[in-house]
């Protein structure tokens, strides 16, 4: 095995120290703001850039969007190996506060219910949470319940920084050239579009933004946004008979026609959905926004066609109404881009086995920065970093899994150094 218990415990303490430092810097992404959407992300990035310089990385830079990049050169003899990219995001979810995070480290968690003084009535316990049951006996970190923890994705950042520090301290471990990127605004889907992939210069990459030890997310949804627009005909309601055409009623018919079995609240696993999530309108005009999701990219077109048919039926029921469906492409399942690069997943499997775990390939019912990067030509699956219950005030990080995440990255560097 590549790491013994002592080495893992060293990685754990190093990563914990970093995680606690990073979560102390508020870096909440903000909806509706240009990227970077909050100054805290830039500040956290600045601190991490300083840390990467102090550790000894080259070319450390923070661009005008707040994205931090750095280089770890290859060990002698591995210069011609593919450049390995490692990415994590600096921002935290806008859904909960990330200000003044008060952490509690529970050593050798005993499995009793965890209560949150900052959120009276809230608690988590292994009996109802399988993920927490798997952390019994491990060291975990939670907050007081008044904020999220921010392990999504500061655990990912801590895993990467701890791994590159370990590689610098152990030049006997062969590694290819490594490029690190700490990105912004992942939580609002904005950060990665400012990453200059050519300048980043990685041949393969991995995001560190997943939960359980051993997990490799190799699939995400494919995603479109459908915008249904309807025009009605307004008139005074007192004299509306035979004249008024109510756009709100047309939209209601469409929503009514969406079957429950393709609604997010009734689907799981590999099932996709049509999700009406935003509606606004008047008698004269109304607009409905629908998320279109599926793991099989061609199914998106089928669902969109179904939506057009629903609109057609609704328009026929309301003579005089007009309508259209606009499709906005969002992102594509990374499996589409990884199909001809099985080595990217195979080497991750090998790295996870090298630290004594069994790799577990999963799919994400959403998108990652990696789905966009893969679509843009940089194959990029997502690896575990030990975060759990993300976006909630009951979020926790499993420090043993965080240590295993850093260890996996060291093993991954060694894997990519092999020809
Ligand atoms: Zn994340």
PDB file of C-alpha atoms in Angstrom, residues 136-357:
ATOM      1  CA  UNK A 136     -18.618   6.550  12.758  1.00  0.00           C
ATOM      2  CA  UNK A 137     -15.166   6.132  14.293  1.00  0.00           C
ATOM      3  CA  UNK A 138     -13.719   8.734  11.942  1.00  0.00           C
ATOM      4  CA  UNK A 139     -12.789  12.344  12.678  1.00  0.00           C
ATOM      5  CA  UNK A 140     -15.406  14.727  11.309  1.00  0.00           C
ATOM      6  CA  UNK A 141     -15.962  18.489  11.226  1.00  0.00           C
ATOM      7  CA  UNK A 142     -19.342  20.207  11.557  1.00  0.00           C
ATOM      8  CA  UNK A 143     -20.443  23.779  12.205  1.00  0.00           C
ATOM      9  CA  UNK A 144     -22.618  25.129  15.016  1.00  0.00           C
ATOM     10  CA  UNK A 145     -25.550  25.021  12.555  1.00  0.00           C
ATOM     11  CA  UNK A 146     -25.761  28.763  11.914  1.00  0.00           C
ATOM     12  CA  UNK A 147     -23.871  28.457   8.596  1.00  0.00           C
ATOM     13  CA  UNK A 148     -22.835  25.815   6.109  1.00  0.00           C
ATOM     14  CA  UNK A 149     -19.340  24.390   6.545  1.00  0.00           C
ATOM     15  CA  UNK A 150     -18.051  25.088   3.060  1.00  0.00           C
ATOM     16  CA  UNK A 151     -16.289  21.730   2.705  1.00  0.00           C
ATOM     17  CA  UNK A 152     -17.964  21.956  -0.715  1.00  0.00           C
ATOM     18  CA  UNK A 153     -15.500  22.689  -2.057  1.00  0.00           C
ATOM     19  CA  UNK A 154     -12.829  23.784   0.421  1.00  0.00           C
ATOM     20  CA  UNK A 155     -12.207  20.111   1.204  1.00  0.00           C
ATOM     21  CA  UNK A 156     -11.323  19.766  -2.492  1.00  0.00           C
ATOM     22  CA  UNK A 157      -8.991  22.762  -2.267  1.00  0.00           C
ATOM     23  CA  UNK A 158      -7.384  21.352   0.906  1.00  0.00           C
ATOM     24  CA  UNK A 159      -6.918  17.920  -0.719  1.00  0.00           C
ATOM     25  CA  UNK A 160      -5.128  19.424  -3.725  1.00  0.00           C
ATOM     26  CA  UNK A 161      -2.854  21.755  -1.722  1.00  0.00           C
ATOM     27  CA  UNK A 162      -1.996  18.945   0.711  1.00  0.00           C
ATOM     28  CA  UNK A 163      -1.211  16.577  -2.183  1.00  0.00           C
ATOM     29  CA  UNK A 164       1.075  18.996  -4.034  1.00  0.00           C
ATOM     30  CA  UNK A 165       2.859  19.868  -0.766  1.00  0.00           C
ATOM     31  CA  UNK A 166       3.399  16.123  -0.225  1.00  0.00           C
ATOM     32  CA  UNK A 167       4.739  15.681  -3.763  1.00  0.00           C
ATOM     33  CA  UNK A 168       7.201  18.552  -3.295  1.00  0.00           C
ATOM     34  CA  UNK A 169       8.361  17.033   0.003  1.00  0.00           C
ATOM     35  CA  UNK A 170       8.725  13.631  -1.722  1.00  0.00           C
ATOM     36  CA  UNK A 171      10.536  14.155  -5.013  1.00  0.00           C
ATOM     37  CA  UNK A 172      11.216  10.394  -5.097  1.00  0.00           C
ATOM     38  CA  UNK A 173       7.543   9.910  -6.099  1.00  0.00           C
ATOM     39  CA  UNK A 174       7.523  10.275  -9.909  1.00  0.00           C
ATOM     40  CA  UNK A 175       5.015  12.782 -11.234  1.00  0.00           C
ATOM     41  CA  UNK A 176       4.161  14.441 -14.541  1.00  0.00           C
ATOM     42  CA  UNK A 177       3.857  18.186 -14.851  1.00  0.00           C
ATOM     43  CA  UNK A 178       0.860  19.189 -12.725  1.00  0.00           C
ATOM     44  CA  UNK A 179      -1.347  22.235 -13.237  1.00  0.00           C
ATOM     45  CA  UNK A 180      -3.554  23.359 -10.391  1.00  0.00           C
ATOM     46  CA  UNK A 181      -6.626  25.601 -10.774  1.00  0.00           C
ATOM     47  CA  UNK A 182      -8.777  26.994  -7.979  1.00  0.00           C
ATOM     48  CA  UNK A 183     -11.870  28.276  -9.755  1.00  0.00           C
ATOM     49  CA  UNK A 184     -14.705  30.633  -8.782  1.00  0.00           C
ATOM     50  CA  UNK A 185     -18.509  30.677  -8.969  1.00  0.00           C
ATOM     51  CA  UNK A 186     -18.985  26.959  -9.586  1.00  0.00           C
ATOM     52  CA  UNK A 187     -22.151  27.076  -7.494  1.00  0.00           C
ATOM     53  CA  UNK A 188     -23.782  29.527  -9.900  1.00  0.00           C
ATOM     54  CA  UNK A 189     -22.425  27.746 -12.971  1.00  0.00           C
ATOM     55  CA  UNK A 190     -20.282  30.703 -14.025  1.00  0.00           C
ATOM     56  CA  UNK A 191     -16.661  30.119 -13.049  1.00  0.00           C
ATOM     57  CA  UNK A 192     -15.283  27.710 -15.564  1.00  0.00           C
ATOM     58  CA  UNK A 193     -16.339  29.721 -18.587  1.00  0.00           C
ATOM     59  CA  UNK A 194     -13.535  32.163 -17.763  1.00  0.00           C
ATOM     60  CA  UNK A 195     -10.876  29.449 -17.490  1.00  0.00           C
ATOM     61  CA  UNK A 196      -8.573  29.667 -20.497  1.00  0.00           C
ATOM     62  CA  UNK A 197      -8.168  25.947 -21.225  1.00  0.00           C
ATOM     63  CA  UNK A 198      -5.312  26.445 -23.691  1.00  0.00           C
ATOM     64  CA  UNK A 199      -3.366  28.572 -21.199  1.00  0.00           C
ATOM     65  CA  UNK A 200      -4.145  26.108 -18.406  1.00  0.00           C
ATOM     66  CA  UNK A 201      -2.368  23.549 -20.560  1.00  0.00           C
ATOM     67  CA  UNK A 202      -3.530  20.302 -18.953  1.00  0.00           C
ATOM     68  CA  UNK A 203      -3.988  17.160 -21.073  1.00  0.00           C
ATOM     69  CA  UNK A 204      -6.262  15.451 -18.560  1.00  0.00           C
ATOM     70  CA  UNK A 205      -7.879  16.828 -15.430  1.00  0.00           C
ATOM     71  CA  UNK A 206      -9.910  15.942 -12.357  1.00  0.00           C
ATOM     72  CA  UNK A 207     -12.182  18.071 -10.197  1.00  0.00           C
ATOM     73  CA  UNK A 208     -12.170  17.342  -6.460  1.00  0.00           C
ATOM     74  CA  UNK A 209     -15.792  17.951  -5.582  1.00  0.00           C
ATOM     75  CA  UNK A 210     -17.464  14.733  -4.442  1.00  0.00           C
ATOM     76  CA  UNK A 211     -18.307  12.940  -1.238  1.00  0.00           C
ATOM     77  CA  UNK A 212     -17.431   9.359  -0.208  1.00  0.00           C
ATOM     78  CA  UNK A 213     -13.959   7.841  -0.288  1.00  0.00           C
ATOM     79  CA  UNK A 214     -13.377   5.907  -3.493  1.00  0.00           C
ATOM     80  CA  UNK A 215     -15.956   7.787  -5.560  1.00  0.00           C
ATOM     81  CA  UNK A 216     -15.254   8.714  -9.175  1.00  0.00           C
ATOM     82  CA  UNK A 217     -18.147  10.540 -10.813  1.00  0.00           C
ATOM     83  CA  UNK A 218     -17.812   9.700 -14.477  1.00  0.00           C
ATOM     84  CA  UNK A 219     -21.247  10.838 -15.606  1.00  0.00           C
ATOM     85  CA  UNK A 220     -23.362  13.945 -15.213  1.00  0.00           C
ATOM     86  CA  UNK A 221     -26.694  14.963 -16.636  1.00  0.00           C
ATOM     87  CA  UNK A 222     -26.922  16.441 -20.097  1.00  0.00           C
ATOM     88  CA  UNK A 223     -28.816  19.676 -19.681  1.00  0.00           C
ATOM     89  CA  UNK A 224     -30.855  22.174 -21.651  1.00  0.00           C
ATOM     90  CA  UNK A 225     -33.109  24.999 -20.561  1.00  0.00           C
ATOM     91  CA  UNK A 226     -36.456  25.323 -22.333  1.00  0.00           C
ATOM     92  CA  UNK A 227     -38.136  28.732 -22.314  1.00  0.00           C
ATOM     93  CA  UNK A 228     -41.809  28.611 -23.288  1.00  0.00           C
ATOM     94  CA  UNK A 229     -43.250  31.998 -24.266  1.00  0.00           C
ATOM     95  CA  UNK A 230     -46.963  32.573 -24.791  1.00  0.00           C
ATOM     96  CA  UNK A 231     -48.783  35.621 -26.107  1.00  0.00           C
ATOM     97  CA  UNK A 232     -52.427  36.094 -25.185  1.00  0.00           C
ATOM     98  CA  UNK A 233     -54.865  38.902 -25.767  1.00  0.00           C
ATOM     99  CA  UNK A 234     -55.742  41.289 -22.973  1.00  0.00           C
ATOM    100  CA  UNK A 235     -59.108  42.997 -22.597  1.00  0.00           C
ATOM    101  CA  UNK A 236     -61.218  44.451 -19.807  1.00  0.00           C
ATOM    102  CA  UNK A 237     -62.423  41.461 -17.775  1.00  0.00           C
ATOM    103  CA  UNK A 238     -65.939  42.965 -17.723  1.00  0.00           C
ATOM    104  CA  UNK A 239     -66.193  42.692 -21.475  1.00  0.00           C
ATOM    105  CA  UNK A 240     -63.773  39.830 -22.022  1.00  0.00           C
ATOM    106  CA  UNK A 241     -66.241  37.271 -23.370  1.00  0.00           C
ATOM    107  CA  UNK A 242     -65.110  36.166 -26.794  1.00  0.00           C
ATOM    108  CA  UNK A 243     -62.145  38.554 -26.752  1.00  0.00           C
ATOM    109  CA  UNK A 244     -59.706  37.729 -23.966  1.00  0.00           C
ATOM    110  CA  UNK A 245     -57.067  35.038 -24.510  1.00  0.00           C
ATOM    111  CA  UNK A 246     -55.310  34.408 -21.197  1.00  0.00           C
ATOM    112  CA  UNK A 247     -51.624  33.495 -21.570  1.00  0.00           C
ATOM    113  CA  UNK A 248     -51.545  32.379 -17.917  1.00  0.00           C
ATOM    114  CA  UNK A 249     -54.131  29.684 -18.676  1.00  0.00           C
ATOM    115  CA  UNK A 250     -52.103  28.438 -21.630  1.00  0.00           C
ATOM    116  CA  UNK A 251     -48.998  28.120 -19.432  1.00  0.00           C
ATOM    117  CA  UNK A 252     -51.081  26.393 -16.714  1.00  0.00           C
ATOM    118  CA  UNK A 253     -52.255  23.808 -19.248  1.00  0.00           C
ATOM    119  CA  UNK A 254     -48.663  23.078 -20.183  1.00  0.00           C
ATOM    120  CA  UNK A 255     -47.553  22.654 -16.551  1.00  0.00           C
ATOM    121  CA  UNK A 256     -50.618  20.482 -15.973  1.00  0.00           C
ATOM    122  CA  UNK A 257     -49.584  18.274 -18.883  1.00  0.00           C
ATOM    123  CA  UNK A 258     -46.125  17.498 -17.459  1.00  0.00           C
ATOM    124  CA  UNK A 259     -46.375  13.960 -16.062  1.00  0.00           C
ATOM    125  CA  UNK A 260     -45.243  13.275 -12.518  1.00  0.00           C
ATOM    126  CA  UNK A 261     -43.043  10.368 -13.552  1.00  0.00           C
ATOM    127  CA  UNK A 262     -40.635  12.789 -15.222  1.00  0.00           C
ATOM    128  CA  UNK A 263     -40.648  15.331 -12.360  1.00  0.00           C
ATOM    129  CA  UNK A 264     -37.497  15.736 -10.229  1.00  0.00           C
ATOM    130  CA  UNK A 265     -39.530  15.163  -7.049  1.00  0.00           C
ATOM    131  CA  UNK A 266     -40.461  11.687  -8.362  1.00  0.00           C
ATOM    132  CA  UNK A 267     -37.242  10.596 -10.063  1.00  0.00           C
ATOM    133  CA  UNK A 268     -33.849   9.298  -8.912  1.00  0.00           C
ATOM    134  CA  UNK A 269     -30.827   7.356 -10.086  1.00  0.00           C
ATOM    135  CA  UNK A 270     -30.502   7.418 -13.863  1.00  0.00           C
ATOM    136  CA  UNK A 271     -33.950   8.907 -14.565  1.00  0.00           C
ATOM    137  CA  UNK A 272     -34.058  12.330 -16.173  1.00  0.00           C
ATOM    138  CA  UNK A 273     -36.758  14.954 -15.812  1.00  0.00           C
ATOM    139  CA  UNK A 274     -38.630  17.996 -17.055  1.00  0.00           C
ATOM    140  CA  UNK A 275     -38.676  20.540 -14.243  1.00  0.00           C
ATOM    141  CA  UNK A 276     -40.814  23.696 -14.455  1.00  0.00           C
ATOM    142  CA  UNK A 277     -38.986  25.968 -11.988  1.00  0.00           C
ATOM    143  CA  UNK A 278     -39.861  29.519 -12.921  1.00  0.00           C
ATOM    144  CA  UNK A 279     -43.036  31.071 -14.248  1.00  0.00           C
ATOM    145  CA  UNK A 280     -44.129  34.636 -14.665  1.00  0.00           C
ATOM    146  CA  UNK A 281     -46.754  36.353 -16.684  1.00  0.00           C
ATOM    147  CA  UNK A 282     -49.869  38.388 -17.265  1.00  0.00           C
ATOM    148  CA  UNK A 283     -52.948  37.807 -19.390  1.00  0.00           C
ATOM    149  CA  UNK A 284     -51.096  39.323 -22.354  1.00  0.00           C
ATOM    150  CA  UNK A 285     -47.904  37.309 -22.082  1.00  0.00           C
ATOM    151  CA  UNK A 286     -46.408  34.602 -19.935  1.00  0.00           C
ATOM    152  CA  UNK A 287     -43.142  32.736 -19.755  1.00  0.00           C
ATOM    153  CA  UNK A 288     -42.310  29.328 -18.310  1.00  0.00           C
ATOM    154  CA  UNK A 289     -38.781  28.047 -17.715  1.00  0.00           C
ATOM    155  CA  UNK A 290     -38.231  24.300 -17.699  1.00  0.00           C
ATOM    156  CA  UNK A 291     -35.023  22.399 -16.909  1.00  0.00           C
ATOM    157  CA  UNK A 292     -34.543  19.511 -19.317  1.00  0.00           C
ATOM    158  CA  UNK A 293     -32.283  16.774 -17.923  1.00  0.00           C
ATOM    159  CA  UNK A 294     -31.218  13.274 -18.868  1.00  0.00           C
ATOM    160  CA  UNK A 295     -28.093  11.114 -18.810  1.00  0.00           C
ATOM    161  CA  UNK A 296     -28.718  10.133 -22.437  1.00  0.00           C
ATOM    162  CA  UNK A 297     -28.138  13.268 -24.491  1.00  0.00           C
ATOM    163  CA  UNK A 298     -30.524  12.269 -27.365  1.00  0.00           C
ATOM    164  CA  UNK A 299     -33.391  12.036 -24.853  1.00  0.00           C
ATOM    165  CA  UNK A 300     -33.192  15.807 -24.352  1.00  0.00           C
ATOM    166  CA  UNK A 301     -34.507  16.328 -27.885  1.00  0.00           C
ATOM    167  CA  UNK A 302     -37.389  13.897 -27.224  1.00  0.00           C
ATOM    168  CA  UNK A 303     -38.385  15.724 -24.056  1.00  0.00           C
ATOM    169  CA  UNK A 304     -38.162  19.060 -25.839  1.00  0.00           C
ATOM    170  CA  UNK A 305     -40.385  17.726 -28.616  1.00  0.00           C
ATOM    171  CA  UNK A 306     -42.879  16.602 -25.979  1.00  0.00           C
ATOM    172  CA  UNK A 307     -42.868  20.125 -24.547  1.00  0.00           C
ATOM    173  CA  UNK A 308     -43.586  21.544 -28.021  1.00  0.00           C
ATOM    174  CA  UNK A 309     -46.484  19.114 -28.367  1.00  0.00           C
ATOM    175  CA  UNK A 310     -47.897  20.215 -25.008  1.00  0.00           C
ATOM    176  CA  UNK A 311     -47.657  23.816 -26.191  1.00  0.00           C
ATOM    177  CA  UNK A 312     -49.425  22.900 -29.443  1.00  0.00           C
ATOM    178  CA  UNK A 313     -52.286  21.220 -27.583  1.00  0.00           C
ATOM    179  CA  UNK A 314     -52.585  24.162 -25.183  1.00  0.00           C
ATOM    180  CA  UNK A 315     -52.606  26.691 -28.033  1.00  0.00           C
ATOM    181  CA  UNK A 316     -55.321  24.710 -29.800  1.00  0.00           C
ATOM    182  CA  UNK A 317     -57.455  24.930 -26.667  1.00  0.00           C
ATOM    183  CA  UNK A 318     -57.008  28.709 -26.539  1.00  0.00           C
ATOM    184  CA  UNK A 319     -57.627  30.060 -30.069  1.00  0.00           C
ATOM    185  CA  UNK A 320     -55.827  33.331 -30.656  1.00  0.00           C
ATOM    186  CA  UNK A 321     -52.885  32.486 -28.381  1.00  0.00           C
ATOM    187  CA  UNK A 322     -49.402  32.257 -29.868  1.00  0.00           C
ATOM    188  CA  UNK A 323     -46.390  30.544 -28.426  1.00  0.00           C
ATOM    189  CA  UNK A 324     -42.849  29.338 -28.933  1.00  0.00           C
ATOM    190  CA  UNK A 325     -40.251  27.145 -27.243  1.00  0.00           C
ATOM    191  CA  UNK A 326     -36.655  28.322 -27.128  1.00  0.00           C
ATOM    192  CA  UNK A 327     -33.969  25.779 -26.213  1.00  0.00           C
ATOM    193  CA  UNK A 328     -30.824  27.054 -24.490  1.00  0.00           C
ATOM    194  CA  UNK A 329     -28.015  24.490 -24.431  1.00  0.00           C
ATOM    195  CA  UNK A 330     -26.498  24.180 -20.947  1.00  0.00           C
ATOM    196  CA  UNK A 331     -24.021  21.286 -20.570  1.00  0.00           C
ATOM    197  CA  UNK A 332     -23.487  17.706 -21.696  1.00  0.00           C
ATOM    198  CA  UNK A 333     -22.912  14.420 -19.872  1.00  0.00           C
ATOM    199  CA  UNK A 334     -19.154  14.071 -19.455  1.00  0.00           C
ATOM    200  CA  UNK A 335     -19.436  10.423 -20.495  1.00  0.00           C
ATOM    201  CA  UNK A 336     -19.915  11.684 -24.069  1.00  0.00           C
ATOM    202  CA  UNK A 337     -16.380  13.112 -23.912  1.00  0.00           C
ATOM    203  CA  UNK A 338     -14.834  10.335 -21.798  1.00  0.00           C
ATOM    204  CA  UNK A 339     -15.988   7.477 -24.045  1.00  0.00           C
ATOM    205  CA  UNK A 340     -12.862   7.635 -26.192  1.00  0.00           C
ATOM    206  CA  UNK A 341     -10.611   8.362 -23.165  1.00  0.00           C
ATOM    207  CA  UNK A 342     -11.185   5.334 -20.903  1.00  0.00           C
ATOM    208  CA  UNK A 343      -7.615   5.789 -19.608  1.00  0.00           C
ATOM    209  CA  UNK A 344      -8.702   8.911 -17.706  1.00  0.00           C
ATOM    210  CA  UNK A 345     -11.054   6.806 -15.573  1.00  0.00           C
ATOM    211  CA  UNK A 346      -8.812   3.717 -15.528  1.00  0.00           C
ATOM    212  CA  UNK A 347      -5.881   5.655 -14.075  1.00  0.00           C
ATOM    213  CA  UNK A 348      -8.159   7.112 -11.401  1.00  0.00           C
ATOM    214  CA  UNK A 349      -9.292   3.554 -10.578  1.00  0.00           C
ATOM    215  CA  UNK A 350      -5.652   2.488 -10.319  1.00  0.00           C
ATOM    216  CA  UNK A 351      -4.791   5.423  -8.041  1.00  0.00           C
ATOM    217  CA  UNK A 352      -7.694   4.639  -5.718  1.00  0.00           C
ATOM    218  CA  UNK A 353      -6.668   0.961  -5.593  1.00  0.00           C
ATOM    219  CA  UNK A 354      -3.068   2.002  -4.862  1.00  0.00           C
ATOM    220  CA  UNK A 355      -4.203   3.560  -1.580  1.00  0.00           C
ATOM    221  CA  UNK A 356      -6.175   0.451  -0.648  1.00  0.00           C
ATOM    222  CA  UNK A 357      -9.718   1.422  -1.638  1.00  0.00           C
TER     223      UNK A 357
END
